[in-house]
Short mmCIF file of C-alpha atoms in Angstrom, two decimals:
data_model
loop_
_atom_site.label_atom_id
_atom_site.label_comp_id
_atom_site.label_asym_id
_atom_site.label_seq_id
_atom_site.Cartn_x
_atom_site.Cartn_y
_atom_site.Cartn_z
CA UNK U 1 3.50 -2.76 -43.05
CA UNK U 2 1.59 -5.64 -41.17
CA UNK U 3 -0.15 -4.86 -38.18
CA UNK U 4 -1.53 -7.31 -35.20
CA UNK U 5 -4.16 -10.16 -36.47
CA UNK U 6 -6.98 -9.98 -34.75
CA UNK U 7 -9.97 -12.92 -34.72
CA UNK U 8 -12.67 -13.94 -32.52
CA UNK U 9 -12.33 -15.65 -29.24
CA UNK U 10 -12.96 -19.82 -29.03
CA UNK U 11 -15.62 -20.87 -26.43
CA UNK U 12 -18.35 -19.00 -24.46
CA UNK U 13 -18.42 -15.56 -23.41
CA UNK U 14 -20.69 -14.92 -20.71
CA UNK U 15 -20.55 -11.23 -20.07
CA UNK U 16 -18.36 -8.66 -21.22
CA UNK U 17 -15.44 -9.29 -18.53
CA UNK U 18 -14.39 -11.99 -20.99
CA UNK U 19 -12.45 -9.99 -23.15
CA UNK U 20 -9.27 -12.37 -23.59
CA UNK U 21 -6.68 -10.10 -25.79
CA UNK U 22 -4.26 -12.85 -25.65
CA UNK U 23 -6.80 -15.52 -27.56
CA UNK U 24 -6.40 -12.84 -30.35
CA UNK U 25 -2.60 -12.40 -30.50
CA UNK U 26 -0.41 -14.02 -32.51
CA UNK U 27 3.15 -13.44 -31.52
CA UNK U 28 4.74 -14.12 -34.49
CA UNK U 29 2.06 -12.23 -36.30
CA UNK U 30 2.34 -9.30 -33.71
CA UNK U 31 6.70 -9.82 -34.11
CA UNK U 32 6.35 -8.67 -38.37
CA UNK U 33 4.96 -5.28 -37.77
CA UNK U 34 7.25 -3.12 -40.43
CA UNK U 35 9.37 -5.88 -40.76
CA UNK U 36 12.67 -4.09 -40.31
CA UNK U 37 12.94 -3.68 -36.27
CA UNK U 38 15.54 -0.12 -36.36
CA UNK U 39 12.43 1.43 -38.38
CA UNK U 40 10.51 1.17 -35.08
CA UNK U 41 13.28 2.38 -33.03
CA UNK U 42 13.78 5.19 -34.76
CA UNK U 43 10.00 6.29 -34.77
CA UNK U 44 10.19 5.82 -30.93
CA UNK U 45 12.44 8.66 -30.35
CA UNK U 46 10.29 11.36 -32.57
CA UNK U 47 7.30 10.52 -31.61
CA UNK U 48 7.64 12.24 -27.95
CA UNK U 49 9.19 15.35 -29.98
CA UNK U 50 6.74 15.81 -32.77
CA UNK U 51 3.46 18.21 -32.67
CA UNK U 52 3.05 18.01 -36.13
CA UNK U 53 -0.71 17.20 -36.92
CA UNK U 54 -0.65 13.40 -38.65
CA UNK U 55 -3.15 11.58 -40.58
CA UNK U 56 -2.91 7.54 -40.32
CA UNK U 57 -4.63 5.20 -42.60
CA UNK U 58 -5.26 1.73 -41.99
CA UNK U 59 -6.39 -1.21 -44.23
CA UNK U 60 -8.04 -3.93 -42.80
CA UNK U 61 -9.20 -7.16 -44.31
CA UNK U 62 -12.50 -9.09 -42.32
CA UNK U 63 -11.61 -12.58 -43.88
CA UNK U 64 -13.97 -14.90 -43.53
CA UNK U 65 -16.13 -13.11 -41.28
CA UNK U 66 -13.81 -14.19 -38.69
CA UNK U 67 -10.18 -12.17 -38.56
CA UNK U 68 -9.41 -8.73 -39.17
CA UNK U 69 -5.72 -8.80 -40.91
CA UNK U 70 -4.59 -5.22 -40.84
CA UNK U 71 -2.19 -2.96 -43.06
CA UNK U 72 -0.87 0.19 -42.58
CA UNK U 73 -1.01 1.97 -46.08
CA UNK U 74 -0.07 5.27 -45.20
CA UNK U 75 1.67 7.44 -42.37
CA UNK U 76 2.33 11.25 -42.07
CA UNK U 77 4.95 12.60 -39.45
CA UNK U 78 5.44 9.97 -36.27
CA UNK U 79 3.68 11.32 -32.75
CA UNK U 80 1.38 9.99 -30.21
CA UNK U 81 -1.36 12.39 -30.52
CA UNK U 82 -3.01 11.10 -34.06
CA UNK U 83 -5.02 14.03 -35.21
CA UNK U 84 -6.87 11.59 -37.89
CA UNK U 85 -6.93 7.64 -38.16
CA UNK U 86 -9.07 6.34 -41.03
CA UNK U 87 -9.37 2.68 -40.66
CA UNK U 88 -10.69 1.06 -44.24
CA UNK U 89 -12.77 -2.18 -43.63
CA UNK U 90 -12.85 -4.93 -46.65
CA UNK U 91 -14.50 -8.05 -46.98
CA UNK U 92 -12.75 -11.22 -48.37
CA UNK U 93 -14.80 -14.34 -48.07
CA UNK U 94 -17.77 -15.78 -45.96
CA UNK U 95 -18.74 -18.01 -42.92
CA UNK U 96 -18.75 -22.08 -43.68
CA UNK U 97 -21.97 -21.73 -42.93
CA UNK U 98 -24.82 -20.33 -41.32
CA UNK U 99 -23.96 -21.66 -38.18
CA UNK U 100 -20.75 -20.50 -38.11
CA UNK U 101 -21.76 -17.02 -39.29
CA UNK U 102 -23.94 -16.99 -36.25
CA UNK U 103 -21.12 -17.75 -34.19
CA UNK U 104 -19.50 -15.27 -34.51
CA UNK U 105 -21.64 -12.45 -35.66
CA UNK U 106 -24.65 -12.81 -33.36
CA UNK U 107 -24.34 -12.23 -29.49
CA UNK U 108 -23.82 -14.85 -26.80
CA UNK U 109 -26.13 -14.25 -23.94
CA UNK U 110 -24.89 -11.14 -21.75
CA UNK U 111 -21.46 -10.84 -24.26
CA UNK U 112 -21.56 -8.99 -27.85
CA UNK U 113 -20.96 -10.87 -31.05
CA UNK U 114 -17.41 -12.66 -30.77
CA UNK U 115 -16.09 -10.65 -33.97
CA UNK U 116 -16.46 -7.49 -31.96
CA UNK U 117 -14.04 -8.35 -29.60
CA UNK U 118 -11.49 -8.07 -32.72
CA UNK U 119 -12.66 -4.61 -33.67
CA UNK U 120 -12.43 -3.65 -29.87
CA UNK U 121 -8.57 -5.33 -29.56
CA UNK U 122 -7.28 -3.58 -32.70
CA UNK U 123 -8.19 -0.35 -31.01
CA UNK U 124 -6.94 -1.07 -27.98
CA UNK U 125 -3.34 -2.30 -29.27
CA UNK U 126 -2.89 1.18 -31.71
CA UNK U 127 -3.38 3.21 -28.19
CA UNK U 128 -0.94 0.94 -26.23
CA UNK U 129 1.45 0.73 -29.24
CA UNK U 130 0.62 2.67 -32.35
CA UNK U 131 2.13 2.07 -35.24
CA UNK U 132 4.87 0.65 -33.78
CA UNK U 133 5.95 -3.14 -34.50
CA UNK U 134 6.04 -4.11 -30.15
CA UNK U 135 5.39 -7.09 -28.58
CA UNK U 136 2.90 -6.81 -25.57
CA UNK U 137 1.66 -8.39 -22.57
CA UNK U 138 -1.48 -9.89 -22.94
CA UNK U 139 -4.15 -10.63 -19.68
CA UNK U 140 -7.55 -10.99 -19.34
CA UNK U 141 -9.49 -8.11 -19.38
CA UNK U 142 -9.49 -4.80 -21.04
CA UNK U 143 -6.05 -2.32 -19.75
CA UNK U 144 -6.14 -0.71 -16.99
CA UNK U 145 -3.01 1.56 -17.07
CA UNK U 146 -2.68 4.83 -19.24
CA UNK U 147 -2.30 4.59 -23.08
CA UNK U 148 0.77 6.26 -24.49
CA UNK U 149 -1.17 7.45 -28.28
CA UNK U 150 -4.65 9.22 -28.61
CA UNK U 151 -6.94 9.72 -31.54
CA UNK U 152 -8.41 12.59 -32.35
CA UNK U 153 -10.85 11.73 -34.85
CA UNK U 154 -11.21 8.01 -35.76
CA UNK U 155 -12.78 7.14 -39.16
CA UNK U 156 -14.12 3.24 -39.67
CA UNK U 157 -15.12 3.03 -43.40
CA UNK U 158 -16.53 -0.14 -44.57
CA UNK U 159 -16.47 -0.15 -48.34
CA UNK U 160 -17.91 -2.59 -51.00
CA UNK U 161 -16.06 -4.90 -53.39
CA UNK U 162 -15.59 -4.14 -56.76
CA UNK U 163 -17.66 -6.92 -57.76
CA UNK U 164 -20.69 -5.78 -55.87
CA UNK U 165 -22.91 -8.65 -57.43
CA UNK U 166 -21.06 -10.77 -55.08
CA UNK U 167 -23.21 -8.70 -52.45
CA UNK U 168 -26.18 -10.33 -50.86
CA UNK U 169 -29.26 -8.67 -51.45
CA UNK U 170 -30.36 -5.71 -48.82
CA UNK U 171 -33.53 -7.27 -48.49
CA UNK U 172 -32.37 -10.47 -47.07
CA UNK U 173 -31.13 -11.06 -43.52
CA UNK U 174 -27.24 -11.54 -43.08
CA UNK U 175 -28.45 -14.85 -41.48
CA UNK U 176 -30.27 -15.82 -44.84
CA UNK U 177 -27.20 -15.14 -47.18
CA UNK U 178 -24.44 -16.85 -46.15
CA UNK U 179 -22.81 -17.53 -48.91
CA UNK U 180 -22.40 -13.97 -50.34
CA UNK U 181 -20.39 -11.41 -49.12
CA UNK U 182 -22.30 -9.48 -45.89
CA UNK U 183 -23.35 -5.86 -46.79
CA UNK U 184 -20.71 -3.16 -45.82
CA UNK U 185 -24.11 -1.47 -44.20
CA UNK U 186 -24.39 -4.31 -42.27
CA UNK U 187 -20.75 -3.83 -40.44
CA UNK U 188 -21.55 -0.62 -40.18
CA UNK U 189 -24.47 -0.73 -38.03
CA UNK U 190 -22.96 -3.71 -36.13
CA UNK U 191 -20.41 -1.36 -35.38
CA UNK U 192 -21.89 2.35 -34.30
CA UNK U 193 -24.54 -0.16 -32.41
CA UNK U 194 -21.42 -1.19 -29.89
CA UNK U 195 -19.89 1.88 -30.01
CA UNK U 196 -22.76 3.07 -28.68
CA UNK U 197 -23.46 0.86 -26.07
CA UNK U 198 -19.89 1.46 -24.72
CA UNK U 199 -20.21 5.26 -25.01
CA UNK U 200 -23.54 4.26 -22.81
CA UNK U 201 -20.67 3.45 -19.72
CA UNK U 202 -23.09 0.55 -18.17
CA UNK U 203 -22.00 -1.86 -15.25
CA UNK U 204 -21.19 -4.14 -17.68
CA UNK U 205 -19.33 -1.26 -20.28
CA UNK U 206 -17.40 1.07 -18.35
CA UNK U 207 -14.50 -0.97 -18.26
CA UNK U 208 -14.11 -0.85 -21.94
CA UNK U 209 -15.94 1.97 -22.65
CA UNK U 210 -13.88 4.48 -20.10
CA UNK U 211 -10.80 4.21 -23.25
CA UNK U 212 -13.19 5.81 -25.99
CA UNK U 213 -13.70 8.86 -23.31
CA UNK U 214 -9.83 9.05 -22.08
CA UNK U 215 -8.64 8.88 -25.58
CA UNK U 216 -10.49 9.93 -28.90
CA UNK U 217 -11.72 12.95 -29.85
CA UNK U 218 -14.89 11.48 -32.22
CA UNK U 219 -15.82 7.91 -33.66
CA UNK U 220 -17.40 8.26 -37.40
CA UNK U 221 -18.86 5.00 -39.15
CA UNK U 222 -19.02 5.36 -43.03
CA UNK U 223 -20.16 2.97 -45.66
CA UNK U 224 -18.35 3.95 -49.12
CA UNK U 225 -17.36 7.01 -47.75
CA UNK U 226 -20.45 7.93 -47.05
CA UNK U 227 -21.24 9.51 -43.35
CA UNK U 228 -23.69 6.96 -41.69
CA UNK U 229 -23.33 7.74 -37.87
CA UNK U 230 -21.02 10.45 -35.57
CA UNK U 231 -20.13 10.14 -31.78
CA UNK U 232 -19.03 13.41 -30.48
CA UNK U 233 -17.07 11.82 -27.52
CA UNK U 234 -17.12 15.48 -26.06
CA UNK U 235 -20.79 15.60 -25.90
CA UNK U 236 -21.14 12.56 -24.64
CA UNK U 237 -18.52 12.76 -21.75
CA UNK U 238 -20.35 16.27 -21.05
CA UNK U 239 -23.91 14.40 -20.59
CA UNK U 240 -22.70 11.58 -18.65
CA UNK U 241 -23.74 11.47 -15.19
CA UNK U 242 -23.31 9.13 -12.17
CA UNK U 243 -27.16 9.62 -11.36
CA UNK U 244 -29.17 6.41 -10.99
CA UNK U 245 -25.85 3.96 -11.52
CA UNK U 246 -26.14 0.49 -9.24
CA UNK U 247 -24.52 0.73 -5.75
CA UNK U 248 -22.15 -1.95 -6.81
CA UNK U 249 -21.33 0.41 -9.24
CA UNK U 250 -20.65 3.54 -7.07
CA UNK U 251 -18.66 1.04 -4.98
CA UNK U 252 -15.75 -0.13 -6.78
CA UNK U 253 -15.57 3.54 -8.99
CA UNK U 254 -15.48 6.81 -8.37
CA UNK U 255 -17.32 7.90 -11.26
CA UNK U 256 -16.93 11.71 -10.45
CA UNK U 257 -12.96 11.42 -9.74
CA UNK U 258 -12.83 9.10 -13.29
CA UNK U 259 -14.72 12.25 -15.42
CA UNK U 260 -12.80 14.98 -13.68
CA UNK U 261 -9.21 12.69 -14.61
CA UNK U 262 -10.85 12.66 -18.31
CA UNK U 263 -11.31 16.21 -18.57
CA UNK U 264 -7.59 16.61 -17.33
CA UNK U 265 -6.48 14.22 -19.75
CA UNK U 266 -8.23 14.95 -22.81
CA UNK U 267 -7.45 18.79 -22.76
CA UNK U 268 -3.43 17.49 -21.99
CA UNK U 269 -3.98 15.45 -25.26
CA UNK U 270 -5.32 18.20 -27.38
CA UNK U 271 -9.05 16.34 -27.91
CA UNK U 272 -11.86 18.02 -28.06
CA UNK U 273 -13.99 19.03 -24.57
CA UNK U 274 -16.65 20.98 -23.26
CA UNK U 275 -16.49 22.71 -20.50
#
């Protein structure tokens, strides 16, 4: 059960605006999905119907620190409202070298690193389409219309190899050890660091970092199963405030209408708020 590919973007990124879905989207990857098209069809029709809490795992393979390949490896009862998502993150291979690994792990002036846009796409197709095998229509720029699934607590586990000698050492930089396997640590900060910064709604984040408020419930990194760092979404939409924001940014958003339509559609959605 093949999901979307998802690898880093070609060129330079300048700011965040760049965020090219399309670069990232193979359509005959995106066509294999479950590989028999009536199993899709069929899901379609329950998922409306279906209340049932559901619990959706997700394996994905970072290969060669420059694709995520995802698999789905295990669905409960079909709906749009996902009560948990655990998304398993393994390693297979390294950079060329440490140029390339630099590339495409370390930022480019006002844009994160290139392989977060991959992280950031594979979300953003499982709220447009779930688990479904669809074809979409790729643009520039994040989506602007409402997502059809939410999640109510999304898991990212990064886990080690089995061979863990094929680690590099935690005492060396990920810059210094290119040819071994990056730490699952490593991800895992990469990762909650972003997170962050989107949850932080800048000029520069809001338009990617508006879908983490409008539709999950909590974001958990883990390394080996293991608890590293928890965004309570809630909290965080409950502490944002439009005080101090740009005038360019008052200008082309009405911040106070946007939380207000959040509040409306988390509770709709069955994700967590506070009041």
């Amino acid at each position: 059960m093949s999901g979307a590919q998802a690898r880093v973007p070609d060129g330079s990124l300048p700011a965040w605006q760049n965020y090219v879905p399309d670069m990232r989207a193979d359509e005959d990857i995106l066509s294999g999905g479950y590989g028999v098209f009536h199993i899709s069809e069929v899901t379609k029709r329950r998922l409306d119907s279906s209340f049932t809490p559901s619990s959706f795992q997700l394996d994905v393979i970072l290969n060669n620190e420059g694709e995520l390949h995802p698999r789905w490896c295990f669905l409960t009862y079909p709906c749009r409202h996902v009560d948990d998502r655990t998304a398993t993150f393994r390693v297979i291979g390294t950079s060329q070298t440490p140029g390339w690994r630099k590339y495409h792990l370390l930022p480019d002036e006002d844009s994160p690193p290139r392989i977060l846009w991959a992280f950031y796409y594979l979300l953003e197709r499982f709220l447009e389409v779930g688990p479904l095998a669809e074809h979409r229509v790729t643009r520039p720029g994040p989506r602007t219309e409402d997502m059809p699934f939410t999640i109510n607590r999304l898991t990212l586990d990064f886990v080690s190899p089995a061979n863990k000698e094929m680690l590099a050492p935690a005492d060396l930089s990920f810059c210094g050890a290119f040819n071994l396997l990056m730490r699952p640590q490593w991800w895992a900060d990469l990762i909650s660091e972003y997170v962050g910064c989107l949850l932080g709604m800048s000029i520069s984040m809001a338009p990617y970092g508006k879908v983490l408020y409008e539709y999950v419930g909590s974001i958990r990194t883990c390394v080996d199963g293991k608890l590293m760092k928890s965004y309570r979404i809630d909290y965080r939409l409950k502490d944002l405030n439009y005080e101090g924001l740009e005038e360019d940014y008052r200008r082309y958003w009405d911040f106070r209408r946007w939380k207000e339509k959040v509040y409306q559609m988390r509770q709709e959605a069955g994700l967590p708020v506070i009041l």
